[in-house]
Structures are given as C-alpha cells and as structure tokens.
Coordinates of N, CA, C and O and ligand atoms in Angstrom, one line a residue:
M289 N 21.4 2.0 -1.9 CA 20.0 2.0 -2.4 C 20.0 2.0 -3.9 O 20.8 2.7 -4.5
P290 N 19.1 1.2 -4.6 CA 19.1 1.2 -6.1 C 18.7 2.6 -6.6 O 18.0 3.4 -5.9
E291 N 19.2 2.9 -7.8 CA 18.9 4.2 -8.4 C 17.4 4.5 -8.5 O 16.7 3.5 -8.9
A292 N 16.9 5.7 -8.2 CA 15.5 6.0 -8.3 C 15.0 5.9 -9.7 O 15.7 6.3 -10.6
V293 N 13.9 5.2 -9.9 CA 13.3 5.0 -11.2 C 12.3 6.2 -11.5 O 11.5 6.5 -10.6
P294 N 12.4 6.9 -12.7 CA 11.5 8.0 -12.9 C 10.1 7.4 -13.1 O 9.9 6.3 -13.7
F295 N 9.0 8.2 -12.7 CA 7.7 7.7 -12.8 C 7.1 8.2 -14.2 O 6.7 9.3 -14.3
N296 N 7.2 7.3 -15.2 CA 6.8 7.7 -16.5 C 5.3 7.5 -16.8 O 4.7 8.0 -17.7
K297 N 4.7 6.6 -15.9 CA 3.3 6.2 -16.2 C 2.5 6.6 -14.9 O 3.0 6.6 -13.8
H298 N 1.2 6.8 -15.2 CA 0.3 7.2 -14.1 C -0.9 6.2 -14.0 O -1.4 5.9 -15.1
F299 N -1.2 5.8 -12.9 CA -2.2 4.8 -12.7 C -3.2 5.3 -11.6 O -3.0 5.1 -10.4
P300 N -4.2 6.0 -12.1 CA -5.2 6.5 -11.1 C -6.2 5.4 -10.7 O -6.6 4.6 -11.5
V301 N -6.5 5.4 -9.4 CA -7.4 4.4 -8.9 C -8.6 5.0 -8.3 O -8.5 6.0 -7.6
S302 N -9.8 4.5 -8.7 CA -11.1 5.1 -8.2 C -11.4 4.5 -6.8 O -10.9 3.4 -6.4
W303 N -12.4 5.1 -6.1 CA -12.8 4.5 -4.8 C -13.4 3.1 -5.1 O -13.1 2.2 -4.3
E304 N -14.2 3.0 -6.1 CA -14.8 1.7 -6.4 C -13.7 0.6 -6.6 O -13.8 -0.5 -6.1
E305 N -12.7 1.0 -7.4 CA -11.6 0.0 -7.7 C -10.9 -0.4 -6.5 O -10.5 -1.5 -6.3
L306 N -10.6 0.6 -5.7 CA -9.8 0.4 -4.4 C -10.7 -0.5 -3.5 O -10.1 -1.5 -2.9
H307 N -12.0 -0.3 -3.4 CA -12.8 -1.1 -2.6 C -12.8 -2.5 -3.1 O -12.7 -3.5 -2.3
R308 N -13.0 -2.7 -4.4 CA -13.0 -4.0 -5.0 C -11.7 -4.8 -4.7 O -11.7 -5.9 -4.3
N309 N -10.6 -4.1 -4.9 CA -9.3 -4.7 -4.7 C -9.0 -5.0 -3.3 O -8.4 -6.0 -3.0
A310 N -9.4 -4.1 -2.4 CA -9.2 -4.4 -0.9 C -10.1 -5.6 -0.5 O -9.7 -6.4 0.3
K311 N -11.3 -5.7 -1.1 CA -12.1 -6.9 -0.8 C -11.5 -8.2 -1.4 O -11.5 -9.2 -0.7
A312 N -10.9 -8.0 -2.5 CA -10.2 -9.2 -3.1 C -9.1 -9.6 -2.2 O -8.8 -10.8 -2.0
L313 N -8.4 -8.7 -1.6 CA -7.3 -9.0 -0.7 C -7.9 -9.7 0.6 O -7.3 -10.7 1.0
A314 N -9.0 -9.2 1.0 CA -9.7 -9.9 2.2 C -10.0 -11.3 1.9 O -9.8 -12.2 2.7
W315 N -10.5 -11.6 0.6 CA -10.8 -13.0 0.2 C -9.5 -13.8 0.3 O -9.5 -15.0 0.7
R316 N -8.4 -13.3 -0.2 CA -7.1 -14.0 -0.1 C -6.7 -14.3 1.3 O -6.0 -15.3 1.6
L317 N -7.0 -13.4 2.2 CA -6.5 -13.5 3.6 C -7.3 -14.3 4.5 O -6.8 -14.9 5.5
I318 N -8.6 -14.5 4.1 CA -9.5 -15.2 5.1 C -9.0 -16.6 5.3 O -9.0 -17.1 6.5
D319 N -8.5 -17.3 4.3 CA -8.1 -18.7 4.5 C -6.7 -18.8 5.1 O -6.3 -19.9 5.5
K320 N -6.0 -17.7 5.2 CA -4.6 -17.7 5.8 C -4.7 -17.4 7.3 O -3.6 -17.5 7.9
G321 N -5.9 -17.1 7.8 CA -6.0 -16.7 9.2 C -6.1 -18.0 10.1 O -5.7 -19.0 9.7
P322 N -6.7 -17.9 11.3 CA -7.3 -16.7 11.8 C -6.4 -15.6 12.2 O -5.2 -15.9 12.5
W323 N -6.9 -14.4 12.2 CA -6.1 -13.2 12.5 C -6.5 -12.6 13.8 O -7.7 -12.5 14.1
K324 N -5.5 -12.2 14.6 CA -5.8 -11.6 15.9 C -6.2 -10.1 15.7 O -6.9 -9.5 16.5
G325 N -5.6 -9.4 14.7 CA -5.8 -8.0 14.5 C -5.0 -7.5 13.3 O -4.3 -8.3 12.7
I326 N -5.1 -6.2 13.1 CA -4.5 -5.5 12.0 C -3.6 -4.4 12.5 O -4.0 -3.7 13.4
V327 N -2.4 -4.3 11.9 CA -1.6 -3.1 12.1 C -1.6 -2.4 10.8 O -1.1 -3.0 9.7
A328 N -2.2 -1.2 10.7 CA -2.2 -0.4 9.5 C -1.0 0.5 9.4 O -0.6 1.1 10.4
V329 N -0.4 0.5 8.2 CA 0.7 1.4 8.1 C 0.2 2.8 7.5 O -0.4 2.8 6.4
T330 N 0.3 3.8 8.4 CA -0.3 5.1 8.0 C 0.6 5.8 7.0 O 1.8 5.5 7.0
R331 N 0.0 6.7 6.2 CA -1.5 6.9 6.2 C -2.1 6.0 5.1 O -3.3 5.6 5.2
G332 N -1.3 5.6 4.1 CA -1.9 4.9 3.0 C -2.6 3.6 3.3 O -3.5 3.2 2.6
G333 N -2.2 2.9 4.4 CA -2.8 1.6 4.7 C -4.1 1.7 5.5 O -4.8 0.7 5.7
L334 N -4.5 3.0 5.9 CA -5.6 3.1 6.7 C -6.9 2.7 6.0 O -7.8 2.0 6.6
V335 N -7.1 3.2 4.8 CA -8.4 2.9 4.1 C -8.5 1.4 3.7 O -9.5 0.7 4.1
P336 N -7.4 0.8 3.1 CA -7.5 -0.7 2.9 C -7.7 -1.4 4.2 O -8.4 -2.4 4.3
A337 N -7.0 -1.0 5.3 CA -7.2 -1.7 6.6 C -8.6 -1.6 7.1 O -9.1 -2.6 7.6
A338 N -9.3 -0.5 6.9 CA -10.6 -0.4 7.3 C -11.5 -1.4 6.6 O -12.4 -2.0 7.2
I339 N -11.3 -1.5 5.3 CA -12.1 -2.4 4.4 C -11.9 -3.8 4.8 O -12.8 -4.6 5.0
I340 N -10.6 -4.2 5.0 CA -10.3 -5.5 5.4 C -10.8 -5.9 6.8 O -11.3 -7.0 7.1
A341 N -10.7 -4.9 7.7 CA -11.2 -5.1 9.1 C -12.7 -5.4 9.0 O -13.2 -6.3 9.7
R342 N -13.4 -4.7 8.2 CA -14.9 -4.9 8.1 C -15.1 -6.3 7.5 O -16.0 -7.1 8.0
E343 N -14.4 -6.7 6.5 CA -14.7 -8.0 5.8 C -14.3 -9.2 6.7 O -14.9 -10.2 6.7
L344 N -13.2 -9.0 7.4 CA -12.7 -10.2 8.3 C -13.2 -10.1 9.7 O -12.8 -10.9 10.5
E345 N -14.1 -9.1 9.9 CA -14.7 -8.9 11.3 C -13.6 -8.8 12.4 O -13.7 -9.4 13.4
L346 N -12.6 -8.0 12.1 CA -11.5 -7.7 13.1 C -11.7 -6.4 13.7 O -12.1 -5.4 13.0
R347 N -11.6 -6.3 15.0 CA -11.9 -5.0 15.7 C -10.7 -4.5 16.4 O -10.7 -3.4 17.0
L348 N -9.6 -5.3 16.4 CA -8.4 -4.9 17.1 C -7.4 -4.3 16.1 O -6.9 -5.0 15.2
I349 N -7.3 -3.0 16.1 CA -6.5 -2.3 15.0 C -5.5 -1.4 15.7 O -5.8 -0.6 16.5
D350 N -4.2 -1.5 15.2 CA -3.2 -0.6 15.7 C -2.6 0.0 14.4 O -2.9 -0.3 13.3
T351 N -1.7 1.0 14.7 CA -1.0 1.6 13.6 C 0.5 1.7 13.8 O 0.9 1.7 14.9
V352 N 1.2 1.6 12.7 CA 2.6 2.1 12.7 C 2.6 3.3 11.8 O 2.0 3.3 10.7
C353 N 3.3 4.4 12.2 CA 3.2 5.6 11.4 C 4.6 5.9 10.8 O 5.6 6.2 11.5
V354 N 4.7 5.7 9.5 CA 5.9 5.8 8.7 C 5.7 6.8 7.6 O 4.7 6.7 7.0
S355 N 6.7 7.7 7.4 CA 6.6 8.6 6.3 C 7.9 8.7 5.6 O 8.9 8.8 6.2
S356 N 7.8 8.5 4.3 CA 9.1 8.5 3.5 C 9.1 9.2 2.2 O 10.1 9.2 1.5
Y357 N 7.9 9.7 1.8 CA 7.8 10.4 0.5 C 7.2 11.8 0.7 O 6.3 12.0 1.5
D358 N 7.8 12.8 0.0 CA 7.2 14.1 -0.1 C 6.6 14.1 -1.6 O 7.4 14.2 -2.5
H359 N 5.4 13.8 -1.7 CA 4.7 13.5 -3.0 C 5.6 12.4 -3.6 O 5.7 11.3 -3.1
Q360 N 6.2 12.6 -4.8 CA 6.9 11.5 -5.5 C 8.4 11.5 -5.1 O 9.1 10.7 -5.7
N361 N 8.8 12.3 -4.2 CA 10.3 12.3 -3.9 C 10.5 11.5 -2.6 O 10.0 11.8 -1.5
Q362 N 11.3 10.4 -2.7 CA 11.6 9.6 -1.6 C 12.7 10.2 -0.8 O 13.7 10.7 -1.3
R363 N 12.5 10.2 0.5 CA 13.6 10.7 1.4 C 13.8 9.7 2.6 O 13.2 8.6 2.5
E364 N 14.6 10.1 3.5 CA 14.8 9.1 4.6 C 13.5 8.8 5.3 O 12.7 9.7 5.6
A365 N 13.3 7.5 5.6 CA 12.0 7.1 6.3 C 12.0 7.6 7.7 O 13.0 7.4 8.4
M366 N 10.9 8.1 8.1 CA 10.8 8.5 9.5 C 9.7 7.7 10.2 O 8.6 7.6 9.7
V367 N 10.0 7.0 11.3 CA 9.0 6.3 12.1 C 8.5 7.2 13.1 O 9.2 7.6 14.1
L368 N 7.2 7.6 13.0 CA 6.6 8.6 14.0 C 6.0 7.9 15.1 O 5.9 8.4 16.2
K369 N 5.6 6.6 14.9 CA 5.0 5.8 16.0 C 5.2 4.3 15.7 O 4.9 3.9 14.6
G370 N 5.6 3.6 16.7 CA 5.7 2.1 16.5 C 4.4 1.5 17.0 O 3.4 2.1 17.1
V371 N 4.4 0.1 17.1 CA 3.2 -0.6 17.6 C 3.2 -0.5 19.1 O 4.2 -0.6 19.8
E372 N 2.0 -0.1 19.6 CA 1.9 0.2 21.1 C 1.2 -0.8 21.9 O 1.6 -2.0 22.0
A373 N 0.1 -0.5 22.4 CA -0.6 -1.3 23.5 C -1.4 -2.4 23.0 O -2.1 -3.1 23.7
S374 N -1.4 -2.7 21.7 CA -2.3 -3.7 21.1 C -1.9 -5.2 21.5 O -2.7 -6.1 21.3
G375 N -0.6 -5.3 22.0 CA -0.2 -6.7 22.3 C 0.2 -7.5 21.1 O 0.2 -8.7 21.1
A376 N 0.6 -6.8 20.0 CA 1.0 -7.5 18.8 C 2.3 -8.3 18.9 O 2.5 -9.2 18.1
G377 N 3.1 -8.0 19.9 CA 4.3 -8.8 20.2 C 5.2 -8.9 19.0 O 5.6 -7.9 18.4
D378 N 5.5 -10.1 18.6 CA 6.4 -10.3 17.4 C 5.6 -10.4 16.1 O 6.1 -10.6 15.1
G379 N 4.3 -10.2 16.3 CA 3.4 -10.1 15.1 C 2.7 -11.4 14.7 O 1.9 -11.5 13.8
E380 N 3.0 -12.5 15.5 CA 2.4 -13.8 15.2 C 0.9 -13.7 15.2 O 0.3 -13.2 16.1
G381 N 0.3 -14.1 14.1 CA -1.2 -14.0 13.9 C -1.7 -12.7 13.6 O -3.0 -12.5 13.5
W382 N -0.9 -11.7 13.3 CA -1.3 -10.4 13.0 C -1.1 -10.1 11.5 O -0.2 -10.6 10.9
L383 N -2.0 -9.2 11.0 CA -1.8 -8.7 9.6 C -1.2 -7.3 9.6 O -1.6 -6.5 10.5
I384 N -0.3 -7.1 8.8 CA 0.2 -5.7 8.5 C -0.4 -5.3 7.2 O -0.2 -6.0 6.2
I385 N -1.1 -4.2 7.1 CA -1.8 -3.7 5.8 C -1.2 -2.4 5.4 O -1.2 -1.4 6.2
D386 N -0.8 -2.3 4.2 CA -0.4 -1.0 3.6 C -1.0 -1.0 2.2 O -1.5 -2.0 1.6
D387 N -1.1 0.2 1.6 CA -1.7 0.4 0.3 C -0.8 -0.2 -0.8 O -1.3 -0.9 -1.7
L388 N 0.5 -0.1 -0.7 CA 1.4 -0.6 -1.7 C 2.8 -0.8 -1.2 O 3.2 -0.2 -0.1
V389 N 3.6 -1.6 -1.9 CA 5.0 -1.5 -1.7 C 5.6 -1.0 -3.0 O 5.2 -1.4 -4.1
D390 N 6.6 -0.2 -2.9 CA 7.3 0.4 -4.1 C 8.8 -0.1 -4.0 O 9.1 -1.2 -4.6
T391 N 9.7 0.6 -3.4 CA 11.0 0.1 -3.2 C 11.1 -1.0 -2.2 O 12.1 -1.7 -2.1
G392 N 10.2 -1.0 -1.3 CA 10.2 -2.0 -0.2 C 10.8 -1.5 1.1 O 10.8 -2.1 2.1
K393 N 11.2 -0.2 1.1 CA 11.9 0.4 2.3 C 11.0 0.4 3.5 O 11.4 0.1 4.6
T394 N 9.7 0.9 3.3 CA 8.8 0.9 4.4 C 8.5 -0.5 4.9 O 8.5 -0.7 6.1
A395 N 8.4 -1.5 4.0 CA 8.1 -2.8 4.4 C 9.2 -3.4 5.2 O 9.0 -4.1 6.2
V396 N 10.5 -3.1 4.9 CA 11.6 -3.6 5.7 C 11.6 -3.0 7.1 O 11.7 -3.8 8.1
I397 N 11.2 -1.8 7.3 CA 11.1 -1.2 8.6 C 10.0 -1.8 9.4 O 10.2 -2.2 10.6
V398 N 8.9 -2.0 8.8 CA 7.7 -2.5 9.5 C 7.9 -4.0 9.8 O 7.5 -4.5 10.9
R399 N 8.5 -4.7 8.9 CA 8.8 -6.2 9.1 C 9.7 -6.4 10.3 O 9.6 -7.3 11.0
K400 N 10.7 -5.5 10.5 CA 11.6 -5.6 11.6 C 10.8 -5.4 12.9 O 11.2 -6.0 13.9
M401 N 9.8 -4.5 12.9 CA 9.0 -4.3 14.2 C 8.2 -5.6 14.5 O 8.0 -5.8 15.7
L402 N 7.7 -6.2 13.5 CA 6.8 -7.4 13.7 C 7.2 -8.5 12.8 O 6.5 -8.8 11.8
P403 N 8.3 -9.2 13.1 CA 8.9 -10.2 12.2 C 8.0 -11.3 11.8 O 8.1 -11.9 10.7
K404 N 7.0 -11.7 12.7 CA 6.2 -12.9 12.4 C 4.8 -12.5 11.8 O 4.0 -13.3 11.5
A405 N 4.6 -11.2 11.6 CA 3.3 -10.8 11.0 C 3.2 -11.1 9.5 O 4.2 -11.3 8.9
H406 N 2.0 -11.1 9.0 CA 1.8 -11.4 7.6 C 1.6 -10.0 6.9 O 0.6 -9.3 7.3
F407 N 2.4 -9.7 6.0 CA 2.4 -8.3 5.4 C 1.6 -8.4 4.0 O 2.0 -9.1 3.1
A408 N 0.6 -7.6 4.0 CA -0.3 -7.6 2.8 C -0.5 -6.2 2.3 O -0.7 -5.3 3.0
T409 N -0.5 -6.1 1.0 CA -0.8 -4.8 0.3 C -1.7 -5.0 -0.8 O -1.9 -6.1 -1.4
V410 N -2.3 -3.9 -1.3 CA -3.2 -4.0 -2.4 C -2.4 -4.0 -3.7 O -2.6 -4.8 -4.6
Y411 N -1.4 -3.1 -3.8 CA -0.6 -3.0 -5.0 C 0.9 -3.3 -4.6 O 1.3 -3.1 -3.5
A412 N 1.6 -3.8 -5.6 CA 3.0 -4.1 -5.5 C 3.8 -3.7 -6.7 O 3.3 -3.9 -7.8
K413 N 5.0 -3.1 -6.5 CA 5.9 -2.9 -7.7 C 7.0 -3.9 -7.5 O 7.3 -4.4 -6.4
P414 N 7.7 -4.3 -8.7 CA 8.6 -5.4 -8.6 C 9.7 -5.3 -7.5 O 10.0 -6.3 -6.9
A415 N 10.2 -4.1 -7.2 CA 11.3 -4.1 -6.2 C 10.8 -4.4 -4.8 O 11.6 -5.0 -4.0
G416 N 9.6 -4.2 -4.6 CA 9.0 -4.4 -3.2 C 8.3 -5.8 -3.1 O 8.1 -6.3 -2.0
R417 N 8.0 -6.3 -4.2 CA 7.2 -7.6 -4.3 C 7.8 -8.7 -3.4 O 7.0 -9.4 -2.7
P418 N 9.1 -9.0 -3.3 CA 9.6 -10.1 -2.5 C 9.3 -9.8 -1.0 O 9.4 -10.8 -0.2
L419 N 9.0 -8.6 -0.6 CA 8.8 -8.3 0.8 C 7.4 -8.5 1.3 O 7.1 -8.4 2.4
V420 N 6.5 -8.7 0.3 CA 5.0 -8.8 0.6 C 4.6 -10.3 0.6 O 5.0 -11.0 -0.3
D421 N 3.8 -10.7 1.6 CA 3.3 -12.0 1.6 C 2.1 -12.2 0.7 O 2.0 -13.2 0.0
T422 N 1.2 -11.2 0.7 CA 0.0 -11.3 -0.2 C -0.3 -9.9 -0.8 O -0.2 -8.9 0.0
F423 N -0.5 -9.9 -2.1 CA -0.9 -8.6 -2.7 C -1.9 -8.9 -3.8 O -2.1 -10.1 -4.2
I424 N -2.5 -7.9 -4.4 CA -3.5 -8.2 -5.5 C -3.0 -7.8 -6.8 O -3.0 -8.6 -7.7
T425 N -2.5 -6.6 -7.0 CA -2.2 -6.1 -8.4 C -0.8 -5.6 -8.5 O -0.4 -4.8 -7.6
E426 N -0.1 -6.1 -9.5 CA 1.3 -5.6 -9.7 C 1.3 -4.5 -10.8 O 0.6 -4.6 -11.8
V427 N 2.1 -3.4 -10.5 CA 2.3 -2.4 -11.6 C 3.8 -2.2 -11.8 O 4.5 -2.6 -10.9
S428 N 4.2 -1.7 -12.9 CA 5.6 -1.6 -13.2 C 6.3 -0.5 -12.3 O 5.6 0.3 -11.7
Q429 N 7.6 -0.7 -12.1 CA 8.3 0.2 -11.2 C 8.3 1.7 -11.6 O 8.3 2.5 -10.7
D430 N 8.1 1.9 -12.9 CA 8.1 3.4 -13.3 C 6.6 3.9 -13.3 O 6.4 4.9 -14.0
T431 N 5.7 3.3 -12.6 CA 4.3 3.7 -12.5 C 4.1 4.4 -11.2 O 4.5 3.9 -10.2
W432 N 3.4 5.6 -11.2 CA 3.0 6.2 -10.0 C 1.5 5.9 -9.8 O 0.7 6.2 -10.7
I433 N 1.1 5.3 -8.7 CA -0.3 5.0 -8.4 C -0.9 6.2 -7.7 O -0.3 6.7 -6.7
H434 N -2.0 6.7 -8.2 CA -2.7 7.8 -7.6 C -3.9 7.3 -6.9 O -4.9 6.8 -7.6
F435 N -3.9 7.4 -5.6 CA -5.1 6.9 -4.8 C -6.2 7.9 -4.8 O -6.0 9.1 -5.0
P436 N -7.5 7.4 -4.6 CA -8.6 8.3 -4.7 C -8.6 9.5 -3.8 O -9.1 10.6 -4.1
W437 N -8.0 9.3 -2.6 CA -7.9 10.5 -1.7 C -6.9 11.5 -2.1 O -6.9 12.6 -1.5
D438 N -6.1 11.3 -3.1 CA -5.1 12.2 -3.6 C -5.5 12.9 -4.8 O -4.8 13.8 -5.3
I439 N -6.6 12.5 -5.4 CA -6.9 13.1 -6.8 C -8.3 13.7 -6.9 O -9.2 13.5 -6.0
E440 N -8.6 14.4 -8.0 CA -9.9 14.9 -8.2 C -10.2 14.8 -9.7 O -9.2 14.6 -10.5
L441 N -11.4 14.9 -10.2 CA -11.7 14.8 -11.6 C -11.2 16.0 -12.3 O -11.5 17.1 -12.0
Q442 N -10.5 15.8 -13.4 CA -10.1 16.9 -14.3 C -9.7 16.4 -15.7 O -9.7 15.2 -15.9
F443 N -9.5 17.3 -16.6 CA -9.1 17.0 -18.0 C -7.9 16.1 -18.0 O -6.9 16.4 -17.2
S444 N -7.9 15.1 -18.9 CA -6.7 14.2 -19.0 C -6.1 14.3 -20.4 O -6.9 14.2 -21.4
Q445 N -4.8 14.5 -20.6 CA -4.2 14.5 -21.9 C -4.3 13.1 -22.5 O -4.2 12.1 -21.9
P446 N -4.6 13.0 -23.9 CA -4.5 11.7 -24.6 C -3.2 11.1 -24.3 O -2.2 11.8 -24.2
I447 N -3.2 9.7 -24.3 CA -1.9 9.0 -24.0 C -0.9 9.4 -25.0 O 0.3 9.5 -24.7
A448 N -1.2 9.5 -26.3 CA -0.3 9.8 -27.4 C 0.5 11.1 -27.0 O 1.7 11.2 -27.2
K449 N -0.2 12.1 -26.5 CA 0.4 13.4 -26.2 C 1.3 13.2 -25.0 O 2.4 13.8 -25.0
Q450 N 0.8 12.5 -24.0 CA 1.7 12.3 -22.8 C 3.0 11.6 -23.2 O 4.0 11.9 -22.7
H451 N 2.8 10.6 -24.1 CA 3.9 9.7 -24.5 C 5.0 10.6 -25.2 O 6.2 10.4 -25.0
R452 N 4.5 11.4 -26.2 CA 5.5 12.3 -26.9 C 6.2 13.2 -26.0 O 7.4 13.5 -26.1
G453 N 5.5 13.6 -24.9 CA 6.1 14.6 -24.0 C 7.1 13.9 -23.0 O 7.9 14.6 -22.4
S454 N 7.1 12.6 -23.0 CA 8.0 11.9 -21.9 C 9.4 11.6 -22.4 O 9.7 11.7 -23.5
Ligands
PRP2000 O1 8.1 0.7 -0.7 P1 8.4 2.2 -0.4 O2 9.3 2.8 -1.4 O3 8.8 2.4 1.0 O4 7.0 3.0 -0.6 C1 5.8 2.6 -0.1 C2 5.2 3.5 0.9 O5 5.1 4.8 0.4 C3 3.8 5.4 0.7 O6 3.8 5.9 2.0 P2 4.4 7.4 2.3 O7 5.7 7.3 3.0 O8 4.3 8.2 1.1 O9 3.4 8.0 3.4 P3 1.8 8.0 3.4 O10 1.3 6.6 3.5 O11 1.5 8.8 4.6 O12 1.3 8.7 2.1 C4 3.0 4.1 0.7 O13 1.8 4.4 1.4 C5 3.8 3.1 1.3 O14 3.7 3.1 2.7
GUN2001 N1 0.5 7.4 -3.9 C1 1.6 6.7 -4.1 N2 2.5 6.7 -3.1 C2 3.7 6.0 -3.3 N3 4.7 5.8 -2.5 C3 5.6 5.1 -3.1 N4 5.2 4.8 -4.4 C4 4.0 5.3 -4.5 C5 3.0 5.4 -5.5 O1 3.2 4.8 -6.6 N5 1.9 6.1 -5.3
MG2002 MG1 2.5 4.8 3.4

C-alpha cells in the first residue's frame, strides 16, 4: 500500500454545496444511462445516492456496507454487507454511488463485487481517480473533506495561523 499522506488541508462542505454537486453528478449520469438502480456505498454514499435517485427517478436502491476509516485513520477494510436481493448481478446497467474516493481501496472492493457497474462519486483524490468512472470535484491527496453530517458551525482559525502551525 502507498505510504499514508498526512491531511494538511481541510475542505468543509455545506449541505447546499453537497446538494448542488450531487445534482451536477446526476446531470453527468443521465446521458450515460438508462440505469436499473443504485448501489449506495454506506455510509458516505447514502446522501448522494438519495439525491441522485430523486433526480434520475430511480427507486431500486441497494447498499454495500464497507468501513475502513476510524475518523482520519485508515485500517483494514471490513465488508459488513454485500449486494443482496436487488438482482444487480454483475452490475451491468447499475450505478454505484459513494461520496468520495481517496486511496481507492473501497472502490477496488466494490468494483470486484459489481465489475460491470458504473462507479460514480462526488469527490475524488488523485490516487483514487483512475477507479472512478464519473466524478465532479477533485481535491488534493493531502486534503480531508468534511461532510455536512460530520461538522457543526464553530470558530475557524485564519489560514495564516493554520499554515504556520502545520
Ligand atoms: O478510497 P478510500 O481510501 O477507500 O476512502 C474512501 C472511503 O472512505 C470513506 O468511507 P469510510 O470507510 O470512512 O466509512 P463511512 O462511509 O461509513 O464514513 C468514504 O465514504 C469512502 O467510502
Ligand atoms: N469524510 C471523509 N472521509 C474520508 N475517507 C477517506 N478520505 C476521506 C475524506 O477526505 N473525508
Ligand atoms: Mg464510505
């Protein structure tokens, strides 16, 4: 595995921004369909998958449940649940939706389960980018993305102070 990159930068995402970017992803995906359904990668893929399901009028939704981070620390990936009764088969005509790809480890696992599915994320970092078929926004490898469900409003240090401290 490549050496872990420290997260020097922070990229907070608001609900509005996430909604807008997930809708932008739906616009990119509409012409690549038709789609039979969505497999959301829990938990991060659940909110983007809900927005995309609404926009593409898809009602058949399944989940794969993968966990590989304790906050910012990556550990061995655990598959808690695979694709079940949805009939996704080899993934032909299906979308896999996750919030982001970072190292690409989760993407490799999910792609093995559904090799013909179209893998789409809202955000991508360079190491994971080759594993995604469609994404919206790229951020650098040393950036940690903070999703709206993980954060709350609070005082923020000026960038100059954060930079001196890093
Ligand atoms: O490309 P990778 O290095 O594998 O990282 C990307 C994965 O990490 C996060 O999930 P996490 O395992 O933290 O679980 P969560 O979705 O439940 O927060 C994120 O939602 C992606 O699924
Ligand atoms: N929230 C969040 N989860 C991740 N999992 C892997 N990389 C990230 C990231 O940048 N932000
Ligand atoms: Mg996840």
